[in-house]
């Protein structure tokens, strides 16, 4: 068991590591993209990466604490307005969610342009079987509070939503889960794009896909898969903990 202060630091360390991971994976696109972690001491507030700071440079000390009105209550910098609109509504709608991840990854955007769910064509893609949705109401940069609410509604109880013509958004009961779901979902988008370019992918049967999801789509597996990535990042880029 961790104290509130210990849990806060734990989440912030993994949030900063997620930004570094996204940079390594090429999920950065200018100033776009944001990942948040609910504060353990005040569930109505969340930590977010500063607007305009490269993912690969984010440190624990750079993270900003934001309240329900979008005001920065701790840290120096600015927040991405679209990031606040989307994340604040997802956090409000899903008390079970600790972290929310959204970035403009190449394969996620390419797949999102098709406006379709991922198919269960690989073991990894089965993590999202019957556990993700498509938001098909693209209206430009998400600065409208009502659109943020609609995204949260469309996400429902799932772990991810494909934002048509925009990209991917994933959530989790920990930072590790949200980060891993985003990473493996983008990879699954890449695989399906390649498979469909080559021919007609063979879908895994629903019963098997459902069983596979119950094994690799669990919170514990999300945390487990993030663990070696975190250890590698801390070893290679220890300054992220500053």
mmCIF file of N, CA and C in Angstrom, residues 103-218:
data_model
loop_
_atom_site.group_PDB
_atom_site.id
_atom_site.type_symbol
_atom_site.label_atom_id
_atom_site.label_comp_id
_atom_site.label_asym_id
_atom_site.label_seq_id
_atom_site.Cartn_x
_atom_site.Cartn_y
_atom_site.Cartn_z
ATOM 1 N N UNK A 103 -2.737 10.354 -28.821
ATOM 2 C CA UNK A 103 -1.643 10.938 -29.587
ATOM 3 C C UNK A 103 -1.916 10.727 -31.064
ATOM 4 N N UNK A 104 -1.220 11.501 -31.887
ATOM 5 C CA UNK A 104 -1.441 11.441 -33.325
ATOM 6 C C UNK A 104 -0.448 10.485 -33.980
ATOM 7 N N UNK A 105 -0.559 9.213 -33.648
ATOM 8 C CA UNK A 105 0.321 8.195 -34.211
ATOM 9 C C UNK A 105 -0.029 7.948 -35.679
ATOM 10 N N UNK A 106 0.963 7.578 -36.450
ATOM 11 C CA UNK A 106 0.763 7.412 -37.892
ATOM 12 C C UNK A 106 -0.243 6.317 -38.229
ATOM 13 N N UNK A 107 -0.048 5.129 -37.668
ATOM 14 C CA UNK A 107 -0.923 4.010 -38.032
ATOM 15 C C UNK A 107 -2.306 4.164 -37.410
ATOM 16 N N UNK A 108 -2.367 4.759 -36.225
ATOM 17 C CA UNK A 108 -3.657 5.026 -35.609
ATOM 18 C C UNK A 108 -4.478 5.988 -36.444
ATOM 19 N N UNK A 109 -3.832 7.016 -36.977
ATOM 20 C CA UNK A 109 -4.540 7.977 -37.830
ATOM 21 C C UNK A 109 -4.961 7.347 -39.149
ATOM 22 N N UNK A 110 -4.074 6.536 -39.700
ATOM 23 C CA UNK A 110 -4.411 5.896 -40.977
ATOM 24 C C UNK A 110 -5.627 4.990 -40.812
ATOM 25 N N UNK A 111 -5.640 4.205 -39.737
ATOM 26 C CA UNK A 111 -6.780 3.316 -39.525
ATOM 27 C C UNK A 111 -8.029 4.125 -39.193
ATOM 28 N N UNK A 112 -7.881 5.190 -38.405
ATOM 29 C CA UNK A 112 -9.028 6.013 -38.031
ATOM 30 C C UNK A 112 -9.703 6.617 -39.255
ATOM 31 N N UNK A 113 -8.947 6.843 -40.316
ATOM 32 C CA UNK A 113 -9.518 7.414 -41.538
ATOM 33 C C UNK A 113 -10.525 6.472 -42.188
ATOM 34 N N UNK A 114 -10.462 5.189 -41.826
ATOM 35 C CA UNK A 114 -11.398 4.217 -42.388
ATOM 36 C C UNK A 114 -12.710 4.170 -41.603
ATOM 37 N N UNK A 115 -12.703 4.708 -40.400
ATOM 38 C CA UNK A 115 -13.922 4.743 -39.599
ATOM 39 C C UNK A 115 -14.441 3.372 -39.209
ATOM 40 N N UNK A 116 -13.524 2.431 -38.950
ATOM 41 C CA UNK A 116 -13.909 1.055 -38.628
ATOM 42 C C UNK A 116 -13.266 0.592 -37.331
ATOM 43 N N UNK A 117 -13.909 -0.394 -36.694
ATOM 44 C CA UNK A 117 -13.276 -1.050 -35.558
ATOM 45 C C UNK A 117 -12.164 -1.963 -36.075
ATOM 46 N N UNK A 118 -11.238 -2.292 -35.173
ATOM 47 C CA UNK A 118 -10.233 -3.293 -35.495
ATOM 48 C C UNK A 118 -10.877 -4.676 -35.517
ATOM 49 N N UNK A 119 -10.411 -5.520 -36.403
ATOM 50 C CA UNK A 119 -10.896 -6.890 -36.469
ATOM 51 C C UNK A 119 -9.965 -7.800 -35.662
ATOM 52 N N UNK A 120 -10.489 -8.902 -35.129
ATOM 53 C CA UNK A 120 -9.646 -9.849 -34.393
ATOM 54 C C UNK A 120 -8.876 -10.744 -35.358
ATOM 55 N N UNK A 121 -7.806 -10.190 -35.933
ATOM 56 C CA UNK A 121 -7.035 -10.970 -36.907
ATOM 57 C C UNK A 121 -5.696 -11.423 -36.340
ATOM 58 N N UNK A 122 -5.342 -10.953 -35.147
ATOM 59 C CA UNK A 122 -4.130 -11.408 -34.473
ATOM 60 C C UNK A 122 -4.440 -11.565 -32.989
ATOM 61 N N UNK A 123 -3.560 -12.285 -32.316
ATOM 62 C CA UNK A 123 -3.720 -12.453 -30.875
ATOM 63 C C UNK A 123 -3.745 -11.098 -30.170
ATOM 64 N N UNK A 124 -2.844 -10.200 -30.567
ATOM 65 C CA UNK A 124 -2.754 -8.896 -29.906
ATOM 66 C C UNK A 124 -4.003 -8.054 -30.120
ATOM 67 N N UNK A 125 -4.562 -8.114 -31.322
ATOM 68 C CA UNK A 125 -5.767 -7.335 -31.617
ATOM 69 C C UNK A 125 -6.951 -7.807 -30.790
ATOM 70 N N UNK A 126 -6.905 -9.060 -30.337
ATOM 71 C CA UNK A 126 -8.007 -9.590 -29.535
ATOM 72 C C UNK A 126 -8.150 -8.867 -28.195
ATOM 73 N N UNK A 127 -7.123 -8.155 -27.768
ATOM 74 C CA UNK A 127 -7.218 -7.376 -26.526
ATOM 75 C C UNK A 127 -8.339 -6.353 -26.614
ATOM 76 N N UNK A 128 -8.710 -5.962 -27.839
ATOM 77 C CA UNK A 128 -9.728 -4.934 -28.041
ATOM 78 C C UNK A 128 -11.060 -5.515 -28.523
ATOM 79 N N UNK A 129 -11.141 -6.824 -28.601
ATOM 80 C CA UNK A 129 -12.359 -7.447 -29.104
ATOM 81 C C UNK A 129 -13.532 -7.162 -28.161
ATOM 82 N N UNK A 130 -14.574 -6.586 -28.714
ATOM 83 C CA UNK A 130 -15.772 -6.203 -27.955
ATOM 84 C C UNK A 130 -15.453 -5.236 -26.812
ATOM 85 N N UNK A 131 -14.354 -4.495 -26.954
ATOM 86 C CA UNK A 131 -13.938 -3.578 -25.893
ATOM 87 C C UNK A 131 -13.451 -2.241 -26.449
ATOM 88 N N UNK A 132 -13.887 -1.899 -27.662
ATOM 89 C CA UNK A 132 -13.561 -0.580 -28.199
ATOM 90 C C UNK A 132 -14.672 -0.141 -29.149
ATOM 91 N N UNK A 133 -14.710 1.164 -29.413
ATOM 92 C CA UNK A 133 -15.756 1.745 -30.248
ATOM 93 C C UNK A 133 -15.148 2.696 -31.267
ATOM 94 N N UNK A 134 -15.998 3.219 -32.147
ATOM 95 C CA UNK A 134 -15.596 4.233 -33.123
ATOM 96 C C UNK A 134 -16.444 5.473 -32.899
ATOM 97 N N UNK A 135 -15.782 6.610 -32.765
ATOM 98 C CA UNK A 135 -16.477 7.901 -32.688
ATOM 99 C C UNK A 135 -16.437 8.504 -34.079
ATOM 100 N N UNK A 136 -17.591 8.587 -34.741
ATOM 101 C CA UNK A 136 -17.617 8.975 -36.150
ATOM 102 C C UNK A 136 -18.218 10.360 -36.389
ATOM 103 N N UNK A 137 -17.943 11.283 -35.464
ATOM 104 C CA UNK A 137 -18.499 12.630 -35.601
ATOM 105 C C UNK A 137 -17.403 13.682 -35.670
ATOM 106 N N UNK A 138 -16.366 13.438 -36.463
ATOM 107 C CA UNK A 138 -15.266 14.395 -36.530
ATOM 108 C C UNK A 138 -15.764 15.787 -36.905
ATOM 109 N N UNK A 139 -15.371 16.767 -36.070
ATOM 110 C CA UNK A 139 -15.794 18.137 -36.333
ATOM 111 C C UNK A 139 -14.659 19.130 -36.245
ATOM 112 N N UNK A 140 -13.428 18.659 -36.503
ATOM 113 C CA UNK A 140 -12.266 19.528 -36.376
ATOM 114 C C UNK A 140 -11.604 19.356 -35.024
ATOM 115 N N UNK A 141 -10.697 20.257 -34.697
ATOM 116 C CA UNK A 141 -10.005 20.206 -33.408
ATOM 117 C C UNK A 141 -11.045 20.236 -32.291
ATOM 118 N N UNK A 142 -10.887 19.359 -31.310
ATOM 119 C CA UNK A 142 -11.903 19.224 -30.256
ATOM 120 C C UNK A 142 -11.741 20.337 -29.221
ATOM 121 N N UNK A 143 -12.432 21.450 -29.467
ATOM 122 C CA UNK A 143 -12.434 22.563 -28.535
ATOM 123 C C UNK A 143 -13.813 22.795 -27.930
ATOM 124 N N UNK A 144 -14.805 22.051 -28.427
ATOM 125 C CA UNK A 144 -16.183 22.163 -27.971
ATOM 126 C C UNK A 144 -16.428 21.164 -26.852
ATOM 127 N N UNK A 145 -16.888 21.671 -25.715
ATOM 128 C CA UNK A 145 -17.137 20.810 -24.564
ATOM 129 C C UNK A 145 -18.132 19.706 -24.890
ATOM 130 N N UNK A 146 -19.136 20.017 -25.703
ATOM 131 C CA UNK A 146 -20.141 19.014 -26.050
ATOM 132 C C UNK A 146 -19.524 17.850 -26.823
ATOM 133 N N UNK A 147 -18.527 18.146 -27.678
ATOM 134 C CA UNK A 147 -17.886 17.063 -28.414
ATOM 135 C C UNK A 147 -17.069 16.189 -27.469
ATOM 136 N N UNK A 148 -16.435 16.824 -26.474
ATOM 137 C CA UNK A 148 -15.717 16.050 -25.466
ATOM 138 C C UNK A 148 -16.648 15.103 -24.734
ATOM 139 N N UNK A 149 -17.859 15.576 -24.434
ATOM 140 C CA UNK A 149 -18.853 14.726 -23.774
ATOM 141 C C UNK A 149 -19.268 13.569 -24.670
ATOM 142 N N UNK A 150 -19.444 13.847 -25.959
ATOM 143 C CA UNK A 150 -19.871 12.797 -26.889
ATOM 144 C C UNK A 150 -18.803 11.727 -27.051
ATOM 145 N N UNK A 151 -17.545 12.139 -27.034
ATOM 146 C CA UNK A 151 -16.454 11.169 -27.115
ATOM 147 C C UNK A 151 -16.486 10.258 -25.893
ATOM 148 N N UNK A 152 -16.685 10.856 -24.715
ATOM 149 C CA UNK A 152 -16.745 10.064 -23.483
ATOM 150 C C UNK A 152 -17.914 9.087 -23.511
ATOM 151 N N UNK A 153 -19.048 9.544 -24.034
ATOM 152 C CA UNK A 153 -20.219 8.674 -24.135
ATOM 153 C C UNK A 153 -19.944 7.526 -25.093
ATOM 154 N N UNK A 154 -19.309 7.830 -26.220
ATOM 155 C CA UNK A 154 -19.027 6.787 -27.203
ATOM 156 C C UNK A 154 -18.024 5.773 -26.677
ATOM 157 N N UNK A 155 -17.056 6.227 -25.912
ATOM 158 C CA UNK A 155 -16.101 5.310 -25.285
ATOM 159 C C UNK A 155 -16.835 4.304 -24.416
ATOM 160 N N UNK A 156 -17.856 4.778 -23.706
ATOM 161 C CA UNK A 156 -18.632 3.891 -22.846
ATOM 162 C C UNK A 156 -17.778 3.259 -21.771
ATOM 163 N N UNK A 157 -17.893 1.958 -21.625
ATOM 164 C CA UNK A 157 -17.132 1.238 -20.603
ATOM 165 C C UNK A 157 -15.887 0.575 -21.187
ATOM 166 N N UNK A 158 -15.583 0.855 -22.453
ATOM 167 C CA UNK A 158 -14.465 0.197 -23.120
ATOM 168 C C UNK A 158 -13.113 0.751 -22.745
ATOM 169 N N UNK A 159 -12.071 0.115 -23.298
ATOM 170 C CA UNK A 159 -10.702 0.546 -23.028
ATOM 171 C C UNK A 159 -10.161 1.471 -24.109
ATOM 172 N N UNK A 160 -10.932 1.631 -25.211
ATOM 173 C CA UNK A 160 -10.419 2.458 -26.305
ATOM 174 C C UNK A 160 -11.535 2.922 -27.213
ATOM 175 N N UNK A 161 -11.280 4.040 -27.890
ATOM 176 C CA UNK A 161 -12.200 4.524 -28.912
ATOM 177 C C UNK A 161 -11.364 5.048 -30.071
ATOM 178 N N UNK A 162 -11.757 4.671 -31.279
ATOM 179 C CA UNK A 162 -11.109 5.166 -32.488
ATOM 180 C C UNK A 162 -11.841 6.430 -32.908
ATOM 181 N N UNK A 163 -11.131 7.548 -32.907
ATOM 182 C CA UNK A 163 -11.721 8.837 -33.287
ATOM 183 C C UNK A 163 -11.563 8.982 -34.801
ATOM 184 N N UNK A 164 -12.661 8.829 -35.527
ATOM 185 C CA UNK A 164 -12.595 8.845 -36.991
ATOM 186 C C UNK A 164 -11.918 10.108 -37.507
ATOM 187 N N UNK A 165 -11.004 9.927 -38.465
ATOM 188 C CA UNK A 165 -10.252 11.033 -39.072
ATOM 189 C C UNK A 165 -9.367 11.771 -38.071
ATOM 190 N N UNK A 166 -9.061 11.140 -36.946
ATOM 191 C CA UNK A 166 -8.305 11.822 -35.897
ATOM 192 C C UNK A 166 -7.224 10.925 -35.320
ATOM 193 N N UNK A 167 -7.602 9.807 -34.716
ATOM 194 C CA UNK A 167 -6.604 8.935 -34.112
ATOM 195 C C UNK A 167 -7.202 8.046 -33.040
ATOM 196 N N UNK A 168 -6.367 7.595 -32.127
ATOM 197 C CA UNK A 168 -6.767 6.651 -31.095
ATOM 198 C C UNK A 168 -6.804 7.300 -29.718
ATOM 199 N N UNK A 169 -7.678 6.786 -28.868
ATOM 200 C CA UNK A 169 -7.723 7.193 -27.471
ATOM 201 C C UNK A 169 -7.927 5.938 -26.631
ATOM 202 N N UNK A 170 -7.084 5.769 -25.618
ATOM 203 C CA UNK A 170 -7.183 4.605 -24.746
ATOM 204 C C UNK A 170 -7.251 5.042 -23.292
ATOM 205 N N UNK A 171 -7.809 4.180 -22.461
ATOM 206 C CA UNK A 171 -7.927 4.486 -21.031
ATOM 207 C C UNK A 171 -7.505 3.262 -20.230
ATOM 208 N N UNK A 172 -7.259 3.497 -18.933
ATOM 209 C CA UNK A 172 -6.907 2.376 -18.076
ATOM 210 C C UNK A 172 -7.048 2.723 -16.615
ATOM 211 N N UNK A 173 -7.110 1.694 -15.802
ATOM 212 C CA UNK A 173 -7.173 1.874 -14.361
ATOM 213 C C UNK A 173 -5.828 2.202 -13.757
ATOM 214 N N UNK A 174 -4.837 2.352 -14.615
ATOM 215 C CA UNK A 174 -3.496 2.788 -14.228
ATOM 216 C C UNK A 174 -2.874 3.461 -15.443
ATOM 217 N N UNK A 175 -1.812 4.223 -15.212
ATOM 218 C CA UNK A 175 -1.111 4.840 -16.335
ATOM 219 C C UNK A 175 -0.547 3.757 -17.247
ATOM 220 N N UNK A 176 -0.033 2.695 -16.619
ATOM 221 C CA UNK A 176 0.579 1.615 -17.388
ATOM 222 C C UNK A 176 -0.396 1.012 -18.387
ATOM 223 N N UNK A 177 -1.631 0.788 -17.947
ATOM 224 C CA UNK A 177 -2.624 0.187 -18.835
ATOM 225 C C UNK A 177 -2.922 1.088 -20.025
ATOM 226 N N UNK A 178 -3.242 2.352 -19.757
ATOM 227 C CA UNK A 178 -3.583 3.270 -20.844
ATOM 228 C C UNK A 178 -2.436 3.376 -21.849
ATOM 229 N N UNK A 179 -1.202 3.426 -21.334
ATOM 230 C CA UNK A 179 -0.035 3.540 -22.208
ATOM 231 C C UNK A 179 0.150 2.292 -23.055
ATOM 232 N N UNK A 180 0.004 1.113 -22.434
ATOM 233 C CA UNK A 180 0.176 -0.120 -23.197
ATOM 234 C C UNK A 180 -0.937 -0.319 -24.201
ATOM 235 N N UNK A 181 -2.177 -0.050 -23.821
ATOM 236 C CA UNK A 181 -3.275 -0.226 -24.767
ATOM 237 C C UNK A 181 -3.066 0.664 -25.989
ATOM 238 N N UNK A 182 -2.584 1.893 -25.769
ATOM 239 C CA UNK A 182 -2.352 2.768 -26.920
ATOM 240 C C UNK A 182 -1.250 2.187 -27.804
ATOM 241 N N UNK A 183 -0.170 1.755 -27.180
ATOM 242 C CA UNK A 183 0.976 1.229 -27.925
ATOM 243 C C UNK A 183 0.593 0.015 -28.759
ATOM 244 N N UNK A 184 -0.091 -0.937 -28.145
ATOM 245 C CA UNK A 184 -0.434 -2.160 -28.868
ATOM 246 C C UNK A 184 -1.594 -1.948 -29.835
ATOM 247 N N UNK A 185 -2.454 -0.965 -29.562
ATOM 248 C CA UNK A 185 -3.532 -0.674 -30.507
ATOM 249 C C UNK A 185 -2.973 -0.051 -31.777
ATOM 250 N N UNK A 186 -2.015 0.849 -31.634
ATOM 251 C CA UNK A 186 -1.404 1.431 -32.817
ATOM 252 C C UNK A 186 -0.710 0.351 -33.637
ATOM 253 N N UNK A 187 -0.042 -0.570 -32.953
ATOM 254 C CA UNK A 187 0.613 -1.675 -33.637
ATOM 255 C C UNK A 187 -0.410 -2.562 -34.353
ATOM 256 N N UNK A 188 -1.549 -2.793 -33.716
ATOM 257 C CA UNK A 188 -2.596 -3.608 -34.340
ATOM 258 C C UNK A 188 -3.176 -2.919 -35.568
ATOM 259 N N UNK A 189 -3.275 -1.591 -35.513
ATOM 260 C CA UNK A 189 -3.712 -0.837 -36.695
ATOM 261 C C UNK A 189 -2.720 -1.049 -37.843
ATOM 262 N N UNK A 190 -1.436 -0.998 -37.520
ATOM 263 C CA UNK A 190 -0.385 -1.181 -38.515
ATOM 264 C C UNK A 190 -0.508 -2.561 -39.159
ATOM 265 N N UNK A 191 -0.667 -3.576 -38.311
ATOM 266 C CA UNK A 191 -0.756 -4.948 -38.814
ATOM 267 C C UNK A 191 -1.975 -5.129 -39.717
ATOM 268 N N UNK A 192 -3.119 -4.578 -39.323
ATOM 269 C CA UNK A 192 -4.305 -4.774 -40.155
ATOM 270 C C UNK A 192 -4.189 -4.022 -41.476
ATOM 271 N N UNK A 193 -3.586 -2.850 -41.444
ATOM 272 C CA UNK A 193 -3.364 -2.131 -42.696
ATOM 273 C C UNK A 193 -2.479 -2.948 -43.643
ATOM 274 N N UNK A 194 -1.418 -3.546 -43.094
ATOM 275 C CA UNK A 194 -0.524 -4.367 -43.909
ATOM 276 C C UNK A 194 -1.241 -5.615 -44.432
ATOM 277 N N UNK A 195 -1.995 -6.263 -43.544
ATOM 278 C CA UNK A 195 -2.683 -7.499 -43.920
ATOM 279 C C UNK A 195 -3.724 -7.245 -45.012
ATOM 280 N N UNK A 196 -4.473 -6.158 -44.883
ATOM 281 C CA UNK A 196 -5.499 -5.874 -45.889
ATOM 282 C C UNK A 196 -4.878 -5.428 -47.213
ATOM 283 N N UNK A 197 -3.689 -4.818 -47.124
ATOM 284 C CA UNK A 197 -3.007 -4.435 -48.367
ATOM 285 C C UNK A 197 -2.525 -5.678 -49.123
ATOM 286 N N UNK A 198 -2.248 -6.748 -48.369
ATOM 287 C CA UNK A 198 -1.731 -7.970 -48.979
ATOM 288 C C UNK A 198 -2.831 -8.926 -49.436
ATOM 289 N N UNK A 199 -4.004 -8.822 -48.816
ATOM 290 C CA UNK A 199 -5.072 -9.751 -49.178
ATOM 291 C C UNK A 199 -6.255 -9.640 -48.244
ATOM 292 N N UNK A 200 -6.883 -10.771 -47.946
ATOM 293 C CA UNK A 200 -8.060 -10.812 -47.072
ATOM 294 C C UNK A 200 -7.701 -11.509 -45.765
ATOM 295 N N UNK A 201 -7.495 -10.757 -44.693
ATOM 296 C CA UNK A 201 -7.096 -11.352 -43.422
ATOM 297 C C UNK A 201 -8.151 -12.344 -42.912
ATOM 298 N N UNK A 202 -7.692 -13.395 -42.286
ATOM 299 C CA UNK A 202 -8.580 -14.386 -41.700
ATOM 300 C C UNK A 202 -8.922 -13.958 -40.274
ATOM 301 N N UNK A 203 -10.197 -13.769 -40.001
ATOM 302 C CA UNK A 203 -10.646 -13.365 -38.678
ATOM 303 C C UNK A 203 -10.649 -14.548 -37.722
ATOM 304 N N UNK A 204 -10.265 -14.286 -36.501
ATOM 305 C CA UNK A 204 -10.342 -15.288 -35.442
ATOM 306 C C UNK A 204 -11.807 -15.460 -35.068
ATOM 307 N N UNK A 205 -12.226 -16.680 -34.848
ATOM 308 C CA UNK A 205 -13.622 -16.958 -34.506
ATOM 309 C C UNK A 205 -14.015 -16.230 -33.217
ATOM 310 N N UNK A 206 -15.260 -15.736 -33.151
ATOM 311 C CA UNK A 206 -15.695 -14.946 -31.983
ATOM 312 C C UNK A 206 -15.424 -15.599 -30.629
ATOM 313 N N UNK A 207 -15.726 -16.873 -30.508
ATOM 314 C CA UNK A 207 -15.520 -17.534 -29.215
ATOM 315 C C UNK A 207 -14.043 -17.549 -28.832
ATOM 316 N N UNK A 208 -13.185 -17.802 -29.806
ATOM 317 C CA UNK A 208 -11.740 -17.822 -29.548
ATOM 318 C C UNK A 208 -11.236 -16.416 -29.270
ATOM 319 N N UNK A 209 -11.723 -15.437 -30.035
ATOM 320 C CA UNK A 209 -11.312 -14.042 -29.831
ATOM 321 C C UNK A 209 -11.713 -13.571 -28.441
ATOM 322 N N UNK A 210 -12.925 -13.961 -28.028
ATOM 323 C CA UNK A 210 -13.418 -13.581 -26.705
ATOM 324 C C UNK A 210 -12.562 -14.208 -25.597
ATOM 325 N N UNK A 211 -12.214 -15.456 -25.767
ATOM 326 C CA UNK A 211 -11.377 -16.150 -24.786
ATOM 327 C C UNK A 211 -9.981 -15.522 -24.741
ATOM 328 N N UNK A 212 -9.444 -15.205 -25.902
ATOM 329 C CA UNK A 212 -8.121 -14.580 -25.959
ATOM 330 C C UNK A 212 -8.140 -13.219 -25.286
ATOM 331 N N UNK A 213 -9.211 -12.465 -25.504
ATOM 332 C CA UNK A 213 -9.344 -11.155 -24.867
ATOM 333 C C UNK A 213 -9.350 -11.273 -23.354
ATOM 334 N N UNK A 214 -9.958 -12.336 -22.846
ATOM 335 C CA UNK A 214 -10.031 -12.526 -21.398
ATOM 336 C C UNK A 214 -8.664 -12.835 -20.799
ATOM 337 N N UNK A 215 -7.708 -13.183 -21.670
ATOM 338 C CA UNK A 215 -6.348 -13.478 -21.207
ATOM 339 C C UNK A 215 -5.417 -12.281 -21.382
ATOM 340 N N UNK A 216 -5.403 -11.695 -22.599
ATOM 341 C CA UNK A 216 -4.425 -10.633 -22.871
ATOM 342 C C UNK A 216 -4.995 -9.224 -22.772
ATOM 343 N N UNK A 217 -6.312 -9.124 -22.583
ATOM 344 C CA UNK A 217 -6.934 -7.796 -22.524
ATOM 345 C C UNK A 217 -7.254 -7.347 -21.123
ATOM 346 N N UNK A 218 -6.664 -7.971 -20.121
ATOM 347 C CA UNK A 218 -6.962 -7.648 -18.725
ATOM 348 C C UNK A 218 -6.083 -6.510 -18.219
#
